[in-house]
Amino acid sequence: MQAFTLLTGTAIPFGQRNIDTDVIIPARHLKAITKAGLGVWAFETIRYNEDGSENPNAIFNQSAYKGAPILIAGDNFGCGSSREHAAWALGDMGVKAIIAPSYSDIFSGNAFKNGILAVVLPQEAVDRLLEVAKEAEITIDLENQVVTTPYQDRFEFQIDPFRKHCLLNGLDEIGITLQMADKISAFEATRDAAKPWLPGAAGLDRKAS
């Protein structure tokens, strides 16, 4: 997982409330077992017309916001089903951070596991950022837990210390486990010496029936 430290970039001033995971990625696309390619279907019902053509009025299709790394959303973002594909689709379309007043707990967890920072700010701060995003970039400083703008706006946010540590260091669940590799190896060596009959113990004939 790529480390998240400081991000300055264009933010999509979306702002709609109660966007559920079916809007983020429709259920018919859940057959995918990889993250790659899901971004094209993110917000499909908003981005495309019934005939499959792009909706030119959809904010996601406007050239100024295509590929933007920050999404500004409304309250209760990511509600609905627990599909991790929602975080996959957002990441595949280039989103590295979301700013909203609140999120579904499950979505927030899925976003974190996929390296997407979910910033929680009061509605007043979100409203201000929605306006700024129309004309300027926004900066998210995870180390100092603050969102800033070129107009001297400064909004502090809270984050779970464990999640902050993982995001700053680019640690997913595998990375966290690998940090304990020496201790795991030491435990296995001690276990093998004490209980050599266990499956997987050193010297055990794995071909034996």
Tab-separated table of C-alpha atoms in Angstrom:
chain	number	residue	atom	x	y	z
A	1	MET	CA	0.000	0.000	0.000
A	2	GLN	CA	1.324	3.438	-0.900
A	3	ALA	CA	2.104	5.702	2.038
A	4	PHE	CA	-0.126	8.738	2.553
A	5	THR	CA	1.585	11.804	4.014
A	6	LEU	CA	0.772	15.091	2.275
A	7	LEU	CA	-1.675	15.475	-0.595
A	8	THR	CA	-2.312	18.639	-2.574
A	9	GLY	CA	-4.653	18.419	-5.521
A	10	THR	CA	-7.944	19.079	-7.196
A	11	ALA	CA	-11.000	18.130	-5.184
A	12	ILE	CA	-14.297	17.057	-6.737
A	13	PRO	CA	-17.024	19.242	-5.155
A	14	PHE	CA	-19.658	16.508	-5.125
A	15	GLY	CA	-21.305	17.101	-1.760
A	16	GLN	CA	-24.389	14.903	-2.084
A	17	ARG	CA	-25.664	13.274	1.092
A	18	ASN	CA	-26.546	9.629	1.737
A	19	ILE	CA	-24.615	8.275	-1.249
A	20	ASP	CA	-24.764	4.519	-0.819
A	21	THR	CA	-22.384	1.890	-2.127
A	22	ASP	CA	-24.776	0.957	-4.931
A	23	VAL	CA	-24.369	4.475	-6.296
A	24	ILE	CA	-20.600	4.301	-5.884
A	25	ILE	CA	-20.434	0.977	-7.744
A	26	PRO	CA	-23.632	-0.752	-8.953
A	27	ALA	CA	-24.214	-4.352	-7.894
A	28	ARG	CA	-23.944	-5.703	-11.439
A	29	HIS	CA	-20.216	-4.931	-11.392
A	30	LEU	CA	-19.511	-6.928	-8.218
A	31	LYS	CA	-18.528	-9.986	-10.246
A	32	ALA	CA	-15.057	-8.498	-10.589
A	33	ILE	CA	-12.431	-10.096	-8.351
A	34	THR	CA	-9.703	-7.515	-9.013
A	35	LYS	CA	-9.563	-3.786	-8.356
A	36	ALA	CA	-8.313	-2.829	-11.798
A	37	GLY	CA	-10.907	-1.398	-14.173
A	38	LEU	CA	-13.670	-0.714	-11.655
A	39	GLY	CA	-13.071	3.044	-11.763
A	40	VAL	CA	-14.800	3.404	-15.108
A	41	TRP	CA	-18.040	2.213	-13.474
A	42	ALA	CA	-17.782	4.354	-10.352
A	43	PHE	CA	-20.889	6.556	-9.988
A	44	GLU	CA	-22.236	4.980	-13.169
A	45	THR	CA	-25.822	6.157	-12.646
A	46	ILE	CA	-24.575	9.723	-12.296
A	47	ARG	CA	-21.924	9.738	-15.003
A	48	TYR	CA	-23.805	8.002	-17.808
A	49	ASN	CA	-27.150	8.387	-19.537
A	50	GLU	CA	-29.516	5.453	-20.098
A	51	ASP	CA	-28.094	4.935	-23.600
A	52	GLY	CA	-24.582	4.597	-22.176
A	53	SER	CA	-23.330	7.994	-23.286
A	54	GLU	CA	-21.556	10.311	-20.885
A	55	ASN	CA	-23.691	12.851	-19.086
A	56	PRO	CA	-21.887	16.146	-19.780
A	57	ASN	CA	-23.529	17.757	-16.756
A	58	ALA	CA	-22.170	15.179	-14.306
A	59	ILE	CA	-19.384	16.695	-12.228
A	60	PHE	CA	-17.277	13.552	-12.562
A	61	ASN	CA	-17.197	14.014	-16.346
A	62	GLN	CA	-16.034	17.618	-16.281
A	63	SER	CA	-12.453	17.893	-17.498
A	64	ALA	CA	-11.398	19.961	-14.484
A	65	TYR	CA	-12.192	17.082	-12.121
A	66	LYS	CA	-11.253	13.958	-14.073
A	67	GLY	CA	-8.580	12.071	-12.184
A	68	ALA	CA	-8.878	14.346	-9.131
A	69	PRO	CA	-7.343	12.726	-6.020
A	70	ILE	CA	-9.773	14.237	-3.499
A	71	LEU	CA	-13.542	13.781	-3.275
A	72	ILE	CA	-15.689	16.088	-1.159
A	73	ALA	CA	-18.869	14.256	-0.237
A	74	GLY	CA	-21.955	14.758	1.881
A	75	ASP	CA	-23.103	13.305	5.172
A	76	ASN	CA	-23.401	9.501	5.561
A	77	PHE	CA	-21.175	8.724	2.572
A	78	GLY	CA	-20.797	5.025	1.757
A	79	CYS	CA	-23.967	3.839	3.486
A	80	GLY	CA	-25.742	0.722	2.248
A	81	SER	CA	-24.094	-2.635	1.615
A	82	SER	CA	-20.663	-3.621	2.891
A	83	ARG	CA	-19.137	-4.196	-0.564
A	84	GLU	CA	-15.406	-3.482	-0.585
A	85	HIS	CA	-15.736	-2.892	-4.332
A	86	ALA	CA	-16.867	0.664	-3.477
A	87	ALA	CA	-13.424	1.486	-2.101
A	88	TRP	CA	-11.793	-0.380	-4.988
A	89	ALA	CA	-13.733	1.652	-7.548
A	90	LEU	CA	-12.877	4.950	-5.896
A	91	GLY	CA	-9.205	4.052	-5.719
A	92	ASP	CA	-9.185	2.931	-9.342
A	93	MET	CA	-10.647	6.255	-10.473
A	94	GLY	CA	-7.793	8.028	-8.690
A	95	VAL	CA	-9.341	9.051	-5.366
A	96	LYS	CA	-6.803	9.029	-2.538
A	97	ALA	CA	-8.811	10.948	0.066
A	98	ILE	CA	-12.438	11.781	0.850
A	99	ILE	CA	-13.715	14.659	2.950
A	100	ALA	CA	-17.220	14.375	4.424
A	101	PRO	CA	-19.140	15.047	7.658
A	102	SER	CA	-19.639	11.319	8.281
A	103	TYR	CA	-19.318	7.865	6.738
A	104	SER	CA	-20.746	4.408	7.100
A	105	ASP	CA	-18.495	2.547	9.557
A	106	ILE	CA	-17.990	-0.367	7.172
A	107	PHE	CA	-17.163	1.897	4.236
A	108	SER	CA	-14.723	3.868	6.359
A	109	GLY	CA	-12.968	0.625	7.282
A	110	ASN	CA	-12.846	-0.555	3.683
A	111	ALA	CA	-11.447	2.793	2.549
A	112	PHE	CA	-8.696	2.597	5.175
A	113	LYS	CA	-7.766	-0.964	4.200
A	114	ASN	CA	-7.340	0.236	0.619
A	115	GLY	CA	-5.190	3.236	1.484
A	116	ILE	CA	-7.905	5.883	1.107
A	117	LEU	CA	-7.971	8.539	3.825
A	118	ALA	CA	-11.491	9.338	5.030
A	119	VAL	CA	-11.392	12.795	6.626
A	120	VAL	CA	-14.288	13.799	8.882
A	121	LEU	CA	-15.030	17.532	9.134
A	122	PRO	CA	-18.054	19.528	10.315
A	123	GLN	CA	-20.654	20.416	7.693
A	124	GLU	CA	-19.616	24.086	7.812
A	125	ALA	CA	-16.044	23.189	6.899
A	126	VAL	CA	-17.222	20.844	4.139
A	127	ASP	CA	-19.439	23.596	2.713
A	128	ARG	CA	-16.465	25.957	2.623
A	129	LEU	CA	-14.282	23.378	0.898
A	130	LEU	CA	-17.000	22.714	-1.680
A	131	GLU	CA	-16.736	26.367	-2.686
A	132	VAL	CA	-12.939	26.485	-2.654
A	133	ALA	CA	-12.706	23.323	-4.776
A	134	LYS	CA	-14.397	25.113	-7.665
A	135	GLU	CA	-11.379	27.376	-8.126
A	136	ALA	CA	-8.383	26.103	-6.141
A	137	GLU	CA	-6.575	23.012	-4.935
A	138	ILE	CA	-6.876	21.648	-1.411
A	139	THR	CA	-4.126	20.242	0.809
A	140	ILE	CA	-4.526	17.382	3.265
A	141	ASP	CA	-1.676	16.983	5.763
A	142	LEU	CA	-2.118	13.665	7.538
A	143	GLU	CA	0.907	14.035	9.806
A	144	ASN	CA	-0.473	17.267	11.288
A	145	GLN	CA	-4.126	16.259	10.767
A	146	VAL	CA	-5.169	19.417	8.978
A	147	VAL	CA	-6.882	20.424	5.724
A	148	THR	CA	-5.812	23.768	4.277
A	149	THR	CA	-6.571	25.965	1.261
A	150	PRO	CA	-4.703	28.785	-0.507
A	151	TYR	CA	-7.111	31.209	1.222
A	152	GLN	CA	-5.732	30.523	4.705
A	153	ASP	CA	-8.529	28.128	5.636
A	154	ARG	CA	-7.350	25.597	8.194
A	155	PHE	CA	-9.511	22.711	9.370
A	156	GLU	CA	-8.149	20.203	11.870
A	157	PHE	CA	-9.465	16.648	11.875
A	158	GLN	CA	-9.237	13.603	14.127
A	159	ILE	CA	-8.161	10.112	13.116
A	160	ASP	CA	-7.616	6.831	14.912
A	161	PRO	CA	-3.881	6.634	15.817
A	162	PHE	CA	-3.542	3.091	14.471
A	163	ARG	CA	-5.060	4.033	11.121
A	164	LYS	CA	-2.865	7.124	10.951
A	165	HIS	CA	0.241	5.029	11.593
A	166	CYS	CA	-0.697	2.524	8.896
A	167	LEU	CA	-1.508	5.162	6.287
A	168	LEU	CA	1.632	7.210	6.977
A	169	ASN	CA	3.778	4.108	6.611
A	170	GLY	CA	1.878	2.429	3.784
A	171	LEU	CA	1.017	-0.614	5.862
A	172	ASP	CA	-1.822	-2.910	4.891
A	173	GLU	CA	-2.694	-6.049	6.869
A	174	ILE	CA	0.113	-8.016	5.210
A	175	GLY	CA	2.583	-5.219	5.870
A	176	ILE	CA	1.608	-5.113	9.541
A	177	THR	CA	2.158	-8.871	9.813
A	178	LEU	CA	5.557	-8.654	8.100
A	179	GLN	CA	6.682	-6.143	10.724
A	180	MET	CA	6.496	-9.066	13.161
A	181	ALA	CA	8.414	-11.461	10.890
A	182	ASP	CA	11.372	-11.886	13.285
A	183	LYS	CA	9.095	-12.654	16.230
A	184	ILE	CA	7.037	-15.059	14.137
A	185	SER	CA	10.181	-16.891	13.002
A	186	ALA	CA	11.461	-17.088	16.561
A	187	PHE	CA	8.141	-18.492	17.777
A	188	GLU	CA	8.068	-21.096	14.999
A	189	ALA	CA	11.632	-22.194	15.779
A	190	THR	CA	10.803	-22.618	19.466
A	191	ARG	CA	7.570	-24.441	18.648
A	192	ASP	CA	9.310	-26.785	16.185
A	193	ALA	CA	11.964	-27.691	18.752
A	194	ALA	CA	9.390	-28.376	21.439
A	195	LYS	CA	6.814	-30.126	19.272
A	196	PRO	CA	8.530	-31.594	16.201
A	197	TRP	CA	5.516	-33.798	15.443
A	198	LEU	CA	3.315	-30.837	14.461
A	199	PRO	CA	2.525	-30.343	10.729
A	200	GLY	CA	4.996	-27.930	9.210
A	201	ALA	CA	7.659	-28.475	11.844
A	202	ALA	CA	11.239	-28.466	10.612
A	203	GLY	CA	12.434	-31.915	9.566
A	204	LEU	CA	8.927	-33.373	9.345
A	205	ASP	CA	8.421	-35.482	6.245
A	206	ARG	CA	5.530	-33.681	4.591
A	207	LYS	CA	5.153	-36.507	2.055
A	208	ALA	CA	4.344	-38.995	4.760
A	209	SER	CA	0.715	-40.076	4.834
